[in-house]
mmCIF file of C-alpha atoms in Angstrom:
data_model
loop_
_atom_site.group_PDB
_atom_site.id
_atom_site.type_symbol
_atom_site.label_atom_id
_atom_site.label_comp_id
_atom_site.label_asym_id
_atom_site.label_seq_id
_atom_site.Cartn_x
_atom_site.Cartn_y
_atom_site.Cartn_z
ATOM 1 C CA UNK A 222 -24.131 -13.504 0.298
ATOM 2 C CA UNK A 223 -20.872 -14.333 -0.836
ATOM 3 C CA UNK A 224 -18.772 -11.841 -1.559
ATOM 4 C CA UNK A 225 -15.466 -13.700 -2.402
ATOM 5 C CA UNK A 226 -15.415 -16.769 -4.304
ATOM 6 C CA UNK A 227 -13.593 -19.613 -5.178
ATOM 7 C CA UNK A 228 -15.183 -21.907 -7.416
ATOM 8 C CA UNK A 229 -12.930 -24.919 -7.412
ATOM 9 C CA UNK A 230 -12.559 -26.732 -3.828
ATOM 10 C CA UNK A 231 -9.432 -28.470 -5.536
ATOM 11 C CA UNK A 232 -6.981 -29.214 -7.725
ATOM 12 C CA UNK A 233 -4.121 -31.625 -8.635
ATOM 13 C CA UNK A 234 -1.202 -30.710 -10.630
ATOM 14 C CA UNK A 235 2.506 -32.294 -11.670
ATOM 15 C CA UNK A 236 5.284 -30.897 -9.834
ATOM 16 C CA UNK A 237 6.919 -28.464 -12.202
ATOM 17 C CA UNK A 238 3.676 -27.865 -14.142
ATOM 18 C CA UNK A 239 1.806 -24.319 -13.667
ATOM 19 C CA UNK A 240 -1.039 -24.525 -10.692
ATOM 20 C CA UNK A 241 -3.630 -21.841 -11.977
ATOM 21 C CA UNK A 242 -6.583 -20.855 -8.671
ATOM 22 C CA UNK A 243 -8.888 -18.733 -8.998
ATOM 23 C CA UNK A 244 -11.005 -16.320 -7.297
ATOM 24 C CA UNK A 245 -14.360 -14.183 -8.053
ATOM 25 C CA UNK A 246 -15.248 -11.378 -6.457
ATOM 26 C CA UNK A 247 -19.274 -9.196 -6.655
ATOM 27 C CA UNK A 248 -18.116 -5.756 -4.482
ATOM 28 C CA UNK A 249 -16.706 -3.408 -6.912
ATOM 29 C CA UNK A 250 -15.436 -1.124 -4.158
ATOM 30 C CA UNK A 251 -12.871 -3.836 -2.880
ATOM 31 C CA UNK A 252 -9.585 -2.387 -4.294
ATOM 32 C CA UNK A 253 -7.316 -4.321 -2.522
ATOM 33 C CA UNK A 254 -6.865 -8.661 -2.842
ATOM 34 C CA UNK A 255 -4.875 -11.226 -1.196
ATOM 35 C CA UNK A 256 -3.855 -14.879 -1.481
ATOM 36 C CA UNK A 257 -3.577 -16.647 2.101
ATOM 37 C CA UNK A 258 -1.794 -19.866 2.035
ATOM 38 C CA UNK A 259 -3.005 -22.407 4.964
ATOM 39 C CA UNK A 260 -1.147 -25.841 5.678
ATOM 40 C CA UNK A 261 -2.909 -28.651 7.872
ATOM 41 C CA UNK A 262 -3.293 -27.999 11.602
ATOM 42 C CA UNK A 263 -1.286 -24.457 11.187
ATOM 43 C CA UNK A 264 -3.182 -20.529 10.878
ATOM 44 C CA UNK A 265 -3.470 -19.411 6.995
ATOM 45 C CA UNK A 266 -0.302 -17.278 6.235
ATOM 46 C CA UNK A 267 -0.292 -14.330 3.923
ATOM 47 C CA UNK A 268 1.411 -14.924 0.303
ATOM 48 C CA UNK A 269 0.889 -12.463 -1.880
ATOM 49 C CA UNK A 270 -1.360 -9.191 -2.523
ATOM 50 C CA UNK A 271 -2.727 -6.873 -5.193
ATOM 51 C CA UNK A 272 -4.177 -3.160 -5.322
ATOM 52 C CA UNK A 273 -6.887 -2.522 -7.828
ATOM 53 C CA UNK A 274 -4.723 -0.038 -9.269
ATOM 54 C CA UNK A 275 -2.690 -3.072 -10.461
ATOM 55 C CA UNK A 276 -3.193 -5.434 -12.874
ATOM 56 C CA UNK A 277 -0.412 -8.053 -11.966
ATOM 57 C CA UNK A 278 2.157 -8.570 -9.017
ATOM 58 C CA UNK A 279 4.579 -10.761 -9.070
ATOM 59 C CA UNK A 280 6.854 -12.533 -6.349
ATOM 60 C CA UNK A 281 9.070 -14.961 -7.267
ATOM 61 C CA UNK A 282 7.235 -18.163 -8.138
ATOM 62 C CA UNK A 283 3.894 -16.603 -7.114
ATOM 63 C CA UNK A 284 2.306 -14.303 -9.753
ATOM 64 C CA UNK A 285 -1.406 -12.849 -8.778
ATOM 65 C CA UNK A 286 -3.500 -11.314 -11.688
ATOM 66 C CA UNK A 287 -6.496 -8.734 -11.578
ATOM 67 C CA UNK A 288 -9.243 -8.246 -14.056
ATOM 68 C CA UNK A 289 -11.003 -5.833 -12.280
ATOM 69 C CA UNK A 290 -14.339 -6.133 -15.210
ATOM 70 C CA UNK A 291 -14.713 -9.338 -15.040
ATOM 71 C CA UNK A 292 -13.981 -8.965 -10.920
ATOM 72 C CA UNK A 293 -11.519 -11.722 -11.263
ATOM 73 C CA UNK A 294 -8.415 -12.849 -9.857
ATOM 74 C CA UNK A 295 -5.889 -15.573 -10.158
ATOM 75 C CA UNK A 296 -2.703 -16.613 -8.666
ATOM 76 C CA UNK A 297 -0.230 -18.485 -11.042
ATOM 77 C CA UNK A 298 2.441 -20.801 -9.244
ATOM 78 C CA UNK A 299 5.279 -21.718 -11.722
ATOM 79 C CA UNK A 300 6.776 -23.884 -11.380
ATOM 80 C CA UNK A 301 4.670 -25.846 -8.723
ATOM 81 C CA UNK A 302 6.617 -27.715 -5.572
ATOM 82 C CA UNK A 303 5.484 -30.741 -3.354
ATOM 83 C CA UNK A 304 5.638 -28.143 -0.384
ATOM 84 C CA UNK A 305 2.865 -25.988 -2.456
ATOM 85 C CA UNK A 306 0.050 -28.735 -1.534
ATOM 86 C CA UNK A 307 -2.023 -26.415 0.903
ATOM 87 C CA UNK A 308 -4.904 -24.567 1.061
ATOM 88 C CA UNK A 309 -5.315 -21.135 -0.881
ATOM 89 C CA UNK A 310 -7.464 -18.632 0.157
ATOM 90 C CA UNK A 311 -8.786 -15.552 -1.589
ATOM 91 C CA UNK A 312 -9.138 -12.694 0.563
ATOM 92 C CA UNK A 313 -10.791 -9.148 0.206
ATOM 93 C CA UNK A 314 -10.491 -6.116 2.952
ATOM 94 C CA UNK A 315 -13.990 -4.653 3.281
ATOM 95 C CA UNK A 316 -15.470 -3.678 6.632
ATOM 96 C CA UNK A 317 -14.407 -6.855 8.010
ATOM 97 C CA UNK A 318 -12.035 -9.561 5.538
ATOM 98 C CA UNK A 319 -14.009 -11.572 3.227
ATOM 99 C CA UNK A 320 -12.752 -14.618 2.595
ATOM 100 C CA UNK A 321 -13.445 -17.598 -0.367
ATOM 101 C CA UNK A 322 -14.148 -20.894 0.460
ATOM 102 C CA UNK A 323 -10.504 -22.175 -0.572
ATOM 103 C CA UNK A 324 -9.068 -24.127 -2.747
ATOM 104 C CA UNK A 325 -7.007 -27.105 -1.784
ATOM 105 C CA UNK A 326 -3.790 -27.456 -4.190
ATOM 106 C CA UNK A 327 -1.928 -31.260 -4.142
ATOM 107 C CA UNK A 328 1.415 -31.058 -5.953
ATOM 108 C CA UNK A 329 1.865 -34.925 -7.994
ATOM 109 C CA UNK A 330 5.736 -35.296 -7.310
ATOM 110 C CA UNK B 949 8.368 -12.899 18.067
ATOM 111 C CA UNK B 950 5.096 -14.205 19.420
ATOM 112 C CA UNK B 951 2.657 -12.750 16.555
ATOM 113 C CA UNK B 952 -1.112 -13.912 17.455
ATOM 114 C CA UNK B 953 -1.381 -16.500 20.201
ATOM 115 C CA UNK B 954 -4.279 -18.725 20.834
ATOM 116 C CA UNK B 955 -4.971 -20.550 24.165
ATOM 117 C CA UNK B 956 -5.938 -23.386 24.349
ATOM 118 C CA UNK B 957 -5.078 -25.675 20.909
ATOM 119 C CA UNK B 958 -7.519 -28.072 21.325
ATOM 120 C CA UNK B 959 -10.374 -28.800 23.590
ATOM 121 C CA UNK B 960 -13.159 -31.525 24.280
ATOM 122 C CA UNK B 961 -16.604 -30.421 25.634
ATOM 123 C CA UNK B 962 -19.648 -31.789 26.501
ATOM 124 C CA UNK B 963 -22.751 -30.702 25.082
ATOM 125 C CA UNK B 964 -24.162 -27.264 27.496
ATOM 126 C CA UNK B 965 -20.736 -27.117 29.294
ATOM 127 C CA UNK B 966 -18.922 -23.588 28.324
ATOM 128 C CA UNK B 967 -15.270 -22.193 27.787
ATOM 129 C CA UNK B 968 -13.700 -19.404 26.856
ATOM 130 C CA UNK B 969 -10.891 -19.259 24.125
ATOM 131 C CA UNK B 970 -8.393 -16.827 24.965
ATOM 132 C CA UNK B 971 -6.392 -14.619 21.381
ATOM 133 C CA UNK B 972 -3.168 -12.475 22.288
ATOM 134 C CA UNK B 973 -0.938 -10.525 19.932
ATOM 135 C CA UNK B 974 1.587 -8.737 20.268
ATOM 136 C CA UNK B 975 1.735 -6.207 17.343
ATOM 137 C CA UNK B 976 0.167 -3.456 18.748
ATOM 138 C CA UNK B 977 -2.659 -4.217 16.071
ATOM 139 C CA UNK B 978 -6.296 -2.585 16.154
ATOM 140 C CA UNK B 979 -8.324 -4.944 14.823
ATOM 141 C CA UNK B 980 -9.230 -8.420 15.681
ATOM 142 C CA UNK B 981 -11.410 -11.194 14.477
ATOM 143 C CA UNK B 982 -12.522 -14.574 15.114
ATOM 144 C CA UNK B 983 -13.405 -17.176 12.971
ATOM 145 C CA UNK B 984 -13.955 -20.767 12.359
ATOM 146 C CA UNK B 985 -13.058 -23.269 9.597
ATOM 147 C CA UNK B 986 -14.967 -25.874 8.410
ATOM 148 C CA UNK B 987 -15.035 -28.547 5.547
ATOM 149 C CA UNK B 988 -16.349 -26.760 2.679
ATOM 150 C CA UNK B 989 -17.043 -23.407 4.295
ATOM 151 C CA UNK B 990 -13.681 -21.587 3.908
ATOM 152 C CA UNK B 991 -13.134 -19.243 6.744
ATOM 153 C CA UNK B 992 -15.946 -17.435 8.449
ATOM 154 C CA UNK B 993 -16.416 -14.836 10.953
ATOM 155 C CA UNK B 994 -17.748 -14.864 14.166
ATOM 156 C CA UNK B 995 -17.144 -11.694 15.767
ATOM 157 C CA UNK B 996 -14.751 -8.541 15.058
ATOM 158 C CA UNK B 997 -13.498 -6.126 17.364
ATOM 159 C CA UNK B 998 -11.984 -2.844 15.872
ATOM 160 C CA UNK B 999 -10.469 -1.160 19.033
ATOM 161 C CA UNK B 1000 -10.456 -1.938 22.803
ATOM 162 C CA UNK B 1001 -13.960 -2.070 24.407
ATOM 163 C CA UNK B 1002 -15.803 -1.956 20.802
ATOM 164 C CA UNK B 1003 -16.668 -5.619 19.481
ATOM 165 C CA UNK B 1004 -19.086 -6.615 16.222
ATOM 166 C CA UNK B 1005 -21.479 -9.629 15.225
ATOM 167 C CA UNK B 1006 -19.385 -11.509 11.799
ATOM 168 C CA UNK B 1007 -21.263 -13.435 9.374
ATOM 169 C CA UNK B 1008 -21.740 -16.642 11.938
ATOM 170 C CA UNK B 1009 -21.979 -15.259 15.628
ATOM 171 C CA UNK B 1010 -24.767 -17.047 17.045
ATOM 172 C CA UNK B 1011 -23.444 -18.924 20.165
ATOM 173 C CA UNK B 1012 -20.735 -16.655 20.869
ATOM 174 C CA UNK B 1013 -19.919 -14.316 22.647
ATOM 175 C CA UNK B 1014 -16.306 -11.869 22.869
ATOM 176 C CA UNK B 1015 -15.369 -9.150 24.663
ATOM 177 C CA UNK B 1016 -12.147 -6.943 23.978
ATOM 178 C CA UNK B 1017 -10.798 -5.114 27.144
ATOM 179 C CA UNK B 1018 -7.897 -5.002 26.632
ATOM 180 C CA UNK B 1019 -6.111 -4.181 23.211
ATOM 181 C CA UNK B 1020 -3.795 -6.868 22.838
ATOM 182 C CA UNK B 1021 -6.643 -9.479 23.708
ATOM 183 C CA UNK B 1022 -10.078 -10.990 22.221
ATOM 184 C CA UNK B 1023 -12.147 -13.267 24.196
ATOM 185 C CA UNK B 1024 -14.316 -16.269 22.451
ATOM 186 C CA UNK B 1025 -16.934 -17.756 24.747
ATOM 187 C CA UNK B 1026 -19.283 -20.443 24.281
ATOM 188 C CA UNK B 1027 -21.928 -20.259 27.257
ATOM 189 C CA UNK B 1028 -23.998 -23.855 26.579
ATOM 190 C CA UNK B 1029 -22.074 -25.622 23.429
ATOM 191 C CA UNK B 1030 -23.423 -27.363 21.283
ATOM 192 C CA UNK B 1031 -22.057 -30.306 18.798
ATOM 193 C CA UNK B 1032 -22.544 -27.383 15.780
ATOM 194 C CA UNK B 1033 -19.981 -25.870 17.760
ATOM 195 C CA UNK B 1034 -17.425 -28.065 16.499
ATOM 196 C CA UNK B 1035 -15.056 -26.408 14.477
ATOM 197 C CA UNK B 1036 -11.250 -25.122 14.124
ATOM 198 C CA UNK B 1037 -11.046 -21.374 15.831
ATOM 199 C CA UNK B 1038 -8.540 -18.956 14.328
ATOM 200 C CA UNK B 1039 -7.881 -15.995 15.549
ATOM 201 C CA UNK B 1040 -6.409 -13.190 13.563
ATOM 202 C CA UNK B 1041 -5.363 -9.308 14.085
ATOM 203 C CA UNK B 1042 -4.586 -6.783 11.492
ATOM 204 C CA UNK B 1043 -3.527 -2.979 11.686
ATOM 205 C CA UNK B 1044 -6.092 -0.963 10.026
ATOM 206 C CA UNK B 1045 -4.620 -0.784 6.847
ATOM 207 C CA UNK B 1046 -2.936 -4.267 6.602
ATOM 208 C CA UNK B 1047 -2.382 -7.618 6.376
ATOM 209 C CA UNK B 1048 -4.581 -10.302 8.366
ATOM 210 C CA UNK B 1049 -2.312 -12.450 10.645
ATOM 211 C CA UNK B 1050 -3.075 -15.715 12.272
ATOM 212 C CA UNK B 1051 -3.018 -17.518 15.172
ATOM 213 C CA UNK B 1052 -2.351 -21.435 15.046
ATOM 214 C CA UNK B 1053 -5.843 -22.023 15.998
ATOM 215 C CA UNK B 1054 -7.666 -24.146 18.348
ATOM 216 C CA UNK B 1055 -9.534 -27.225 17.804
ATOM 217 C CA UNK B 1056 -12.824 -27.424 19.737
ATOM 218 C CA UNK B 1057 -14.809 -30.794 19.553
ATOM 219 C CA UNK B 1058 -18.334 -30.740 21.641
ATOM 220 C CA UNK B 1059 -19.794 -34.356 22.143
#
């Protein structure tokens, strides 16, 4: 059963435009989120992160938003960069990480 | 500043012949995990280890095998692979209360 979800295997978007991803999640007791970033032939790196006690983080470009009753997540990426084509992953500390499928972002210079 | 080390980076097998993937880190970390990548599938894990001599079955661990003896170290083994076996390994560690980090992983064809 899937526990983390990421509906949307891709998505294109024009440099300078906003990339929206998003992630779902079914465990209510996960209170704690993070977006893993993962470029060809290299181990995912961690971006950003969000306690369930928050509704919103933001770091620079990279803004990650909770709706914890409609178990919901997003990261925002404005404005979007050629160097932001990757992989995004959705992640959620349980007893082990759970991780979504990914999505895989392409940035149209 | 080593971080998570994976040995080797990429391997051929043949079918029934076995190896061992070898996951270092340096961070004095508690907890560590393999998993494998593949088209489609996202990231999922094989096998978990929370401490030194304690290891756990992931979501995928048939095939596999890991042992932890050490705490900076987690062993992958494949005793007879198979061509389902083909994947991208990553290993990652974690502290108990933080962040998941990577190794560069290893890519593992069987023929």
């Amino acid at each position: 059963d899937q526990q983390v979800k990421q509906n949307s295997p891709s998505l294109s978007v024009q440099e300078g435009r906003i990339s929206i991803l998003n992630c779902d999640y079914t465990n209510s007791m996960f209170d704690y989120f993070l977006w893993y970033k993962k470029y060809p032939a290299e181990g995912p790196t961690f971006l950003i992160s969000i306690s369930s006690i928050k509704d919103k983080n933001e770091d620079g470009r990279f803004t990650v938003f909770l709706n914890k009753s409609a178990k919901h997540l997003s990261l925002h990426i404005v404005p979007s960069q050629p160097g932001d084509s990757a992989v995004y992953f959705c992640a959620a500390p349980g007893n082990q990480f759970y991780f979504g499928t990914g999505t895989s972002l392409t940035v149209i210079p | 500043n080593a971080g998570v080390t994976q040995t080797p980076k990429f391997r051929v097998l043949k079918t029934g012949q076995s190896m061992t993937l070898l996951c270092a880190q340096d961070m004095n970390h508690e907890y560590m995990y393999w998993y494998r990548q593949d088209p489609g599938m996202g990231l999922r894990l094989i096998h978990y280890s929370v401490g030194e001599g304690t290891t756990a079955k992931g979501e995928v661990p048939d095939g596999y095998n890991v042992s932890r003896l050490k705490k900076q170290n987690f062993l992958l083994g494949l005793e007879s692979a198979a061509p389902s076996q083909t994947s991208v390994y990553f290993c990652a560690s974690s502290s108990k209360t933080g962040e998941l980090f990577f190794g560069e992983g290893s890519r593992l064809t069987v023929l």
